[in-house]
Amino acid sequence: MTKRMFNKTSKCRFCRMGVGEVDYKDTQNLPKLTTSQGKLFSRKRSGNCARHQRSVKVSIKRARFMALLPYVA
Amino acid sequence: MYEGLFLLDNAHASMEWDNVVKHIHDILQKNGAEILKTEKWGEKKLAYKIKGHKRGTYLLIHFHAKNSAITTIKRDLQLSDYVIRSLIVKDDKIEELSQAVPAEGTAEKTVGAVPATAEKDLVKESDVSLKTADTV
């Protein structure tokens, strides 16, 4: 019976910016989603929604492959 | 619509940049690709050593190509002496560029530093498997 509240301000930074897919070339912002060791942050930690977390995961792995980000820091 | 990021050997890239770009264009065109946009991303320190290289120059090329041509393009790039590593991903948003850029694809843009990718530049990529034949 309770009316479902729609939360307009999303926690996910990419949803707020209106980004569809995360770009692997974004060397400015991608490191913010990894620990100082270069490991990926969990969704709990980064606040990403499921869709963007998947996108971030792929982007970071691509960036690692192209030596834009470290595998191990 | 594909987007290729190529990591080039600095030794060649600093000396004969035009040659190296032409070499990569030739590889793409030989396999029937139509180059839309070429962008020099600049020289960067690599996050880890690759084949003894600590630094490298990045080159970003947007191109049209047949799906079947990608395999041969990748193989040719691996055989190239200039290319340390390459990544080709599908890109849906390049359609708009194709009208603005001459067909020759010689619109060279030299960027001093690595551009901070603005939010609006974030491209939408379809799922491309991360599997590549390159080994670390």
PDB file of C-alpha atoms in Angstrom:
ATOM      1  CA  MET A   1       0.000   0.000   0.000  1.00  0.00           C
ATOM      2  CA  THR A   2       2.885   2.342   0.608  1.00  0.00           C
ATOM      3  CA  LYS A   3       3.767   4.531  -2.295  1.00  0.00           C
ATOM      4  CA  ARG A   4       7.187   3.750  -3.686  1.00  0.00           C
ATOM      5  CA  MET A   5       9.510   6.720  -3.469  1.00  0.00           C
ATOM      6  CA  PHE A   6      11.644   7.321  -6.500  1.00  0.00           C
ATOM      7  CA  ASN A   7      15.075   8.540  -5.528  1.00  0.00           C
ATOM      8  CA  LYS A   8      16.003  11.188  -8.070  1.00  0.00           C
ATOM      9  CA  THR A   9      19.538  11.845  -6.941  1.00  0.00           C
ATOM     10  CA  SER A  10      21.366   8.710  -7.843  1.00  0.00           C
ATOM     11  CA  LYS A  11      24.398   7.585  -5.894  1.00  0.00           C
ATOM     12  CA  CYS A  12      26.091   6.520  -9.079  1.00  0.00           C
ATOM     13  CA  ARG A  13      28.407   9.240 -10.399  1.00  0.00           C
ATOM     14  CA  PHE A  14      27.942   8.124 -14.000  1.00  0.00           C
ATOM     15  CA  CYS A  15      24.149   8.159 -13.719  1.00  0.00           C
ATOM     16  CA  ARG A  16      24.345  11.696 -12.340  1.00  0.00           C
ATOM     17  CA  MET A  17      26.540  12.791 -15.227  1.00  0.00           C
ATOM     18  CA  GLY A  18      24.311  11.018 -17.714  1.00  0.00           C
ATOM     19  CA  VAL A  19      27.115   8.897 -19.109  1.00  0.00           C
ATOM     20  CA  GLY A  20      26.087   5.847 -21.070  1.00  0.00           C
ATOM     21  CA  GLU A  21      29.277   3.839 -21.103  1.00  0.00           C
ATOM     22  CA  VAL A  22      32.507   4.557 -19.284  1.00  0.00           C
ATOM     23  CA  ASP A  23      35.462   5.365 -21.499  1.00  0.00           C
ATOM     24  CA  TYR A  24      38.653   3.402 -21.007  1.00  0.00           C
ATOM     25  CA  LYS A  25      40.711   6.384 -22.212  1.00  0.00           C
ATOM     26  CA  ASP A  26      39.585   8.583 -19.342  1.00  0.00           C
ATOM     27  CA  THR A  27      42.893   8.567 -17.517  1.00  0.00           C
ATOM     28  CA  GLN A  28      41.772  11.456 -15.317  1.00  0.00           C
ATOM     29  CA  ASN A  29      38.873   9.757 -13.593  1.00  0.00           C
ATOM     30  CA  LEU A  30      39.421   6.019 -13.850  1.00  0.00           C
ATOM     31  CA  PRO A  31      42.144   5.921 -11.167  1.00  0.00           C
ATOM     32  CA  LYS A  32      39.584   7.353  -8.761  1.00  0.00           C
ATOM     33  CA  LEU A  33      37.728   4.051  -9.032  1.00  0.00           C
ATOM     34  CA  THR A  34      40.709   1.965  -7.995  1.00  0.00           C
ATOM     35  CA  THR A  35      42.576   1.571  -4.753  1.00  0.00           C
ATOM     36  CA  SER A  36      46.127   2.795  -4.329  1.00  0.00           C
ATOM     37  CA  GLN A  37      47.117  -0.769  -5.160  1.00  0.00           C
ATOM     38  CA  GLY A  38      45.287  -0.505  -8.461  1.00  0.00           C
ATOM     39  CA  LYS A  39      42.470  -2.829  -7.471  1.00  0.00           C
ATOM     40  CA  LEU A  40      38.896  -2.045  -8.459  1.00  0.00           C
ATOM     41  CA  PHE A  41      36.634  -0.551  -5.825  1.00  0.00           C
ATOM     42  CA  SER A  42      33.541  -2.514  -4.925  1.00  0.00           C
ATOM     43  CA  ARG A  43      30.152  -1.081  -5.761  1.00  0.00           C
ATOM     44  CA  LYS A  44      29.616  -0.453  -2.088  1.00  0.00           C
ATOM     45  CA  ARG A  45      32.708   1.690  -2.031  1.00  0.00           C
ATOM     46  CA  SER A  46      32.339   3.486  -5.360  1.00  0.00           C
ATOM     47  CA  GLY A  47      28.573   3.911  -5.232  1.00  0.00           C
ATOM     48  CA  ASN A  48      28.204   2.810  -8.842  1.00  0.00           C
ATOM     49  CA  CYS A  49      25.016   1.259 -10.097  1.00  0.00           C
ATOM     50  CA  ALA A  50      25.237  -2.279 -11.443  1.00  0.00           C
ATOM     51  CA  ARG A  51      25.270  -1.215 -15.075  1.00  0.00           C
ATOM     52  CA  HIS A  52      28.035   1.335 -14.676  1.00  0.00           C
ATOM     53  CA  GLN A  53      30.073  -0.908 -12.411  1.00  0.00           C
ATOM     54  CA  ARG A  54      30.149  -3.480 -15.223  1.00  0.00           C
ATOM     55  CA  SER A  55      31.186  -0.741 -17.616  1.00  0.00           C
ATOM     56  CA  VAL A  56      33.889   0.481 -15.228  1.00  0.00           C
ATOM     57  CA  LYS A  57      35.172  -3.048 -14.842  1.00  0.00           C
ATOM     58  CA  VAL A  58      35.657  -3.440 -18.597  1.00  0.00           C
ATOM     59  CA  SER A  59      37.132   0.053 -18.969  1.00  0.00           C
ATOM     60  CA  ILE A  60      39.707  -0.442 -16.250  1.00  0.00           C
ATOM     61  CA  LYS A  61      40.764  -3.769 -17.690  1.00  0.00           C
ATOM     62  CA  ARG A  62      41.164  -2.189 -21.116  1.00  0.00           C
ATOM     63  CA  ALA A  63      43.129   0.685 -19.652  1.00  0.00           C
ATOM     64  CA  ARG A  64      45.366  -1.775 -17.843  1.00  0.00           C
ATOM     65  CA  PHE A  65      45.996  -3.634 -21.055  1.00  0.00           C
ATOM     66  CA  MET A  66      47.053  -0.443 -22.808  1.00  0.00           C
ATOM     67  CA  ALA A  67      49.340   0.449 -19.867  1.00  0.00           C
ATOM     68  CA  LEU A  68      47.264   3.499 -18.959  1.00  0.00           C
ATOM     69  CA  LEU A  69      46.651   1.990 -15.535  1.00  0.00           C
ATOM     70  CA  PRO A  70      48.789  -0.436 -13.566  1.00  0.00           C
ATOM     71  CA  TYR A  71      47.842  -4.044 -12.988  1.00  0.00           C
ATOM     72  CA  VAL A  72      49.775  -3.927  -9.750  1.00  0.00           C
ATOM     73  CA  ALA A  73      50.810  -0.661  -8.164  1.00  0.00           C
TER      74      ALA A  73
ATOM     75  CA  MET B   1      32.782   1.822 -36.660  1.00  0.00           C
ATOM     76  CA  TYR B   2      35.844   0.955 -34.733  1.00  0.00           C
ATOM     77  CA  GLU B   3      38.168   2.816 -32.472  1.00  0.00           C
ATOM     78  CA  GLY B   4      41.778   1.729 -32.372  1.00  0.00           C
ATOM     79  CA  LEU B   5      44.296   2.815 -29.787  1.00  0.00           C
ATOM     80  CA  PHE B   6      47.854   2.045 -30.774  1.00  0.00           C
ATOM     81  CA  LEU B   7      50.848   2.195 -28.506  1.00  0.00           C
ATOM     82  CA  LEU B   8      53.870   3.053 -30.601  1.00  0.00           C
ATOM     83  CA  ASP B   9      57.568   2.677 -30.061  1.00  0.00           C
ATOM     84  CA  ASN B  10      59.018   6.038 -29.055  1.00  0.00           C
ATOM     85  CA  ALA B  11      62.264   5.459 -30.894  1.00  0.00           C
ATOM     86  CA  HIS B  12      60.413   5.438 -34.200  1.00  0.00           C
ATOM     87  CA  ALA B  13      57.577   7.780 -33.271  1.00  0.00           C
ATOM     88  CA  SER B  14      59.816  10.660 -32.248  1.00  0.00           C
ATOM     89  CA  MET B  15      62.053  10.398 -35.293  1.00  0.00           C
ATOM     90  CA  GLU B  16      59.652   9.630 -38.116  1.00  0.00           C
ATOM     91  CA  TRP B  17      56.170  10.288 -36.872  1.00  0.00           C
ATOM     92  CA  ASP B  18      54.597  10.761 -40.293  1.00  0.00           C
ATOM     93  CA  ASN B  19      56.091   7.505 -41.526  1.00  0.00           C
ATOM     94  CA  VAL B  20      54.745   5.586 -38.568  1.00  0.00           C
ATOM     95  CA  VAL B  21      51.252   7.033 -38.965  1.00  0.00           C
ATOM     96  CA  LYS B  22      51.332   6.279 -42.668  1.00  0.00           C
ATOM     97  CA  HIS B  23      52.471   2.753 -41.918  1.00  0.00           C
ATOM     98  CA  ILE B  24      49.481   2.170 -39.645  1.00  0.00           C
ATOM     99  CA  HIS B  25      47.110   3.820 -42.104  1.00  0.00           C
ATOM    100  CA  ASP B  26      48.467   1.485 -44.768  1.00  0.00           C
ATOM    101  CA  ILE B  27      47.807  -1.553 -42.598  1.00  0.00           C
ATOM    102  CA  LEU B  28      44.222  -0.425 -42.041  1.00  0.00           C
ATOM    103  CA  GLN B  29      43.586   0.566 -45.651  1.00  0.00           C
ATOM    104  CA  LYS B  30      45.144  -2.599 -46.976  1.00  0.00           C
ATOM    105  CA  ASN B  31      42.415  -4.461 -45.129  1.00  0.00           C
ATOM    106  CA  GLY B  32      39.713  -2.272 -46.601  1.00  0.00           C
ATOM    107  CA  ALA B  33      39.268   0.116 -43.693  1.00  0.00           C
ATOM    108  CA  GLU B  34      38.085   3.659 -44.208  1.00  0.00           C
ATOM    109  CA  ILE B  35      39.853   6.021 -41.824  1.00  0.00           C
ATOM    110  CA  LEU B  36      37.698   8.742 -40.307  1.00  0.00           C
ATOM    111  CA  LYS B  37      39.866  10.461 -37.751  1.00  0.00           C
ATOM    112  CA  THR B  38      43.439  10.272 -36.555  1.00  0.00           C
ATOM    113  CA  GLU B  39      44.600  11.802 -33.345  1.00  0.00           C
ATOM    114  CA  LYS B  40      47.981  11.884 -31.699  1.00  0.00           C
ATOM    115  CA  TRP B  41      47.472  11.298 -28.034  1.00  0.00           C
ATOM    116  CA  GLY B  42      50.937  12.260 -27.067  1.00  0.00           C
ATOM    117  CA  GLU B  43      53.823  10.612 -25.309  1.00  0.00           C
ATOM    118  CA  LYS B  44      53.151   9.017 -21.957  1.00  0.00           C
ATOM    119  CA  LYS B  45      54.938   7.078 -19.299  1.00  0.00           C
ATOM    120  CA  LEU B  46      53.604   3.536 -19.261  1.00  0.00           C
ATOM    121  CA  ALA B  47      52.052   2.126 -16.114  1.00  0.00           C
ATOM    122  CA  TYR B  48      54.355  -0.860 -16.419  1.00  0.00           C
ATOM    123  CA  LYS B  49      57.186  -1.916 -18.654  1.00  0.00           C
ATOM    124  CA  ILE B  50      56.230  -3.542 -21.932  1.00  0.00           C
ATOM    125  CA  LYS B  51      59.013  -5.355 -23.768  1.00  0.00           C
ATOM    126  CA  GLY B  52      61.514  -3.097 -22.040  1.00  0.00           C
ATOM    127  CA  HIS B  53      59.691   0.102 -22.996  1.00  0.00           C
ATOM    128  CA  LYS B  54      59.026   2.557 -20.202  1.00  0.00           C
ATOM    129  CA  ARG B  55      57.470   5.245 -22.370  1.00  0.00           C
ATOM    130  CA  GLY B  56      55.356   5.178 -25.475  1.00  0.00           C
ATOM    131  CA  THR B  57      53.357   7.337 -27.849  1.00  0.00           C
ATOM    132  CA  TYR B  58      49.647   6.747 -28.213  1.00  0.00           C
ATOM    133  CA  LEU B  59      47.772   7.097 -31.470  1.00  0.00           C
ATOM    134  CA  LEU B  60      43.998   7.041 -31.671  1.00  0.00           C
ATOM    135  CA  ILE B  61      42.285   6.199 -34.955  1.00  0.00           C
ATOM    136  CA  HIS B  62      38.595   5.938 -35.696  1.00  0.00           C
ATOM    137  CA  PHE B  63      37.799   3.869 -38.737  1.00  0.00           C
ATOM    138  CA  HIS B  64      35.158   1.944 -40.598  1.00  0.00           C
ATOM    139  CA  ALA B  65      35.952  -1.640 -41.389  1.00  0.00           C
ATOM    140  CA  LYS B  66      34.339  -4.947 -42.112  1.00  0.00           C
ATOM    141  CA  ASN B  67      33.962  -7.218 -39.148  1.00  0.00           C
ATOM    142  CA  SER B  68      36.056  -9.876 -40.849  1.00  0.00           C
ATOM    143  CA  ALA B  69      38.938  -7.472 -41.502  1.00  0.00           C
ATOM    144  CA  ILE B  70      39.657  -6.897 -37.825  1.00  0.00           C
ATOM    145  CA  THR B  71      41.388 -10.238 -37.398  1.00  0.00           C
ATOM    146  CA  THR B  72      43.847  -9.560 -40.193  1.00  0.00           C
ATOM    147  CA  ILE B  73      44.383  -5.991 -39.025  1.00  0.00           C
ATOM    148  CA  LYS B  74      45.301  -7.241 -35.567  1.00  0.00           C
ATOM    149  CA  ARG B  75      47.666  -9.786 -37.036  1.00  0.00           C
ATOM    150  CA  ASP B  76      49.377  -7.191 -39.228  1.00  0.00           C
ATOM    151  CA  LEU B  77      49.754  -4.876 -36.242  1.00  0.00           C
ATOM    152  CA  GLN B  78      51.441  -7.619 -34.264  1.00  0.00           C
ATOM    153  CA  LEU B  79      53.934  -8.099 -37.058  1.00  0.00           C
ATOM    154  CA  SER B  80      54.681  -4.405 -37.204  1.00  0.00           C
ATOM    155  CA  ASP B  81      57.893  -3.172 -35.620  1.00  0.00           C
ATOM    156  CA  TYR B  82      56.420   0.171 -34.650  1.00  0.00           C
ATOM    157  CA  VAL B  83      53.450  -1.017 -32.645  1.00  0.00           C
ATOM    158  CA  ILE B  84      54.070  -2.214 -29.111  1.00  0.00           C
ATOM    159  CA  ARG B  85      50.433  -2.852 -28.307  1.00  0.00           C
ATOM    160  CA  SER B  86      47.041  -2.157 -29.829  1.00  0.00           C
ATOM    161  CA  LEU B  87      43.431  -2.248 -28.800  1.00  0.00           C
ATOM    162  CA  ILE B  88      40.497  -2.131 -31.195  1.00  0.00           C
ATOM    163  CA  VAL B  89      37.000  -1.673 -29.826  1.00  0.00           C
ATOM    164  CA  LYS B  90      33.656  -1.166 -31.465  1.00  0.00           C
ATOM    165  CA  ASP B  91      32.273   2.327 -31.257  1.00  0.00           C
ATOM    166  CA  ASP B  92      28.770   3.397 -32.132  1.00  0.00           C
ATOM    167  CA  LYS B  93      29.116   7.152 -31.871  1.00  0.00           C
ATOM    168  CA  ILE B  94      31.598   7.772 -34.646  1.00  0.00           C
ATOM    169  CA  GLU B  95      28.934   8.062 -37.329  1.00  0.00           C
ATOM    170  CA  GLU B  96      28.693  11.810 -36.731  1.00  0.00           C
ATOM    171  CA  LEU B  97      32.399  12.288 -37.412  1.00  0.00           C
ATOM    172  CA  SER B  98      32.372  10.631 -40.775  1.00  0.00           C
ATOM    173  CA  GLN B  99      30.725  13.610 -42.498  1.00  0.00           C
ATOM    174  CA  ALA B 100      33.070  16.203 -41.007  1.00  0.00           C
ATOM    175  CA  VAL B 101      36.364  14.515 -41.783  1.00  0.00           C
ATOM    176  CA  PRO B 102      37.812  14.173 -45.286  1.00  0.00           C
ATOM    177  CA  ALA B 103      37.917  10.641 -46.609  1.00  0.00           C
ATOM    178  CA  GLU B 104      41.707  10.631 -46.671  1.00  0.00           C
ATOM    179  CA  GLY B 105      41.729  10.808 -42.882  1.00  0.00           C
ATOM    180  CA  THR B 106      44.736  13.090 -42.824  1.00  0.00           C
ATOM    181  CA  ALA B 107      43.205  15.439 -40.301  1.00  0.00           C
ATOM    182  CA  GLU B 108      46.124  15.359 -37.948  1.00  0.00           C
ATOM    183  CA  LYS B 109      45.571  16.813 -34.549  1.00  0.00           C
ATOM    184  CA  THR B 110      48.636  17.041 -32.386  1.00  0.00           C
ATOM    185  CA  VAL B 111      47.866  17.136 -28.740  1.00  0.00           C
ATOM    186  CA  GLY B 112      50.630  18.117 -26.393  1.00  0.00           C
ATOM    187  CA  ALA B 113      49.381  16.469 -23.276  1.00  0.00           C
ATOM    188  CA  VAL B 114      46.922  13.666 -22.951  1.00  0.00           C
ATOM    189  CA  PRO B 115      43.484  15.204 -23.283  1.00  0.00           C
ATOM    190  CA  ALA B 116      41.298  15.093 -20.252  1.00  0.00           C
ATOM    191  CA  THR B 117      38.346  13.268 -21.652  1.00  0.00           C
ATOM    192  CA  ALA B 118      35.328  15.381 -20.935  1.00  0.00           C
ATOM    193  CA  GLU B 119      32.088  13.733 -20.007  1.00  0.00           C
ATOM    194  CA  LYS B 120      30.588  14.599 -23.329  1.00  0.00           C
ATOM    195  CA  ASP B 121      33.397  12.801 -25.102  1.00  0.00           C
ATOM    196  CA  LEU B 122      32.742   9.560 -23.353  1.00  0.00           C
ATOM    197  CA  VAL B 123      31.976   7.183 -26.132  1.00  0.00           C
ATOM    198  CA  LYS B 124      29.460   4.434 -26.043  1.00  0.00           C
ATOM    199  CA  GLU B 125      31.089   1.177 -26.816  1.00  0.00           C
ATOM    200  CA  SER B 126      29.335  -2.037 -27.420  1.00  0.00           C
ATOM    201  CA  ASP B 127      30.588  -5.077 -25.662  1.00  0.00           C
ATOM    202  CA  VAL B 128      33.856  -6.189 -27.112  1.00  0.00           C
ATOM    203  CA  SER B 129      35.640  -9.054 -25.534  1.00  0.00           C
ATOM    204  CA  LEU B 130      38.817  -8.180 -23.737  1.00  0.00           C
ATOM    205  CA  LYS B 131      40.558 -11.093 -25.289  1.00  0.00           C
ATOM    206  CA  THR B 132      43.495 -10.066 -27.391  1.00  0.00           C
ATOM    207  CA  ALA B 133      46.314 -12.114 -28.697  1.00  0.00           C
ATOM    208  CA  ASP B 134      48.955  -9.901 -27.140  1.00  0.00           C
ATOM    209  CA  THR B 135      50.931 -11.213 -24.268  1.00  0.00           C
ATOM    210  CA  VAL B 136      52.510  -9.184 -21.527  1.00  0.00           C
TER     211      VAL B 136
END
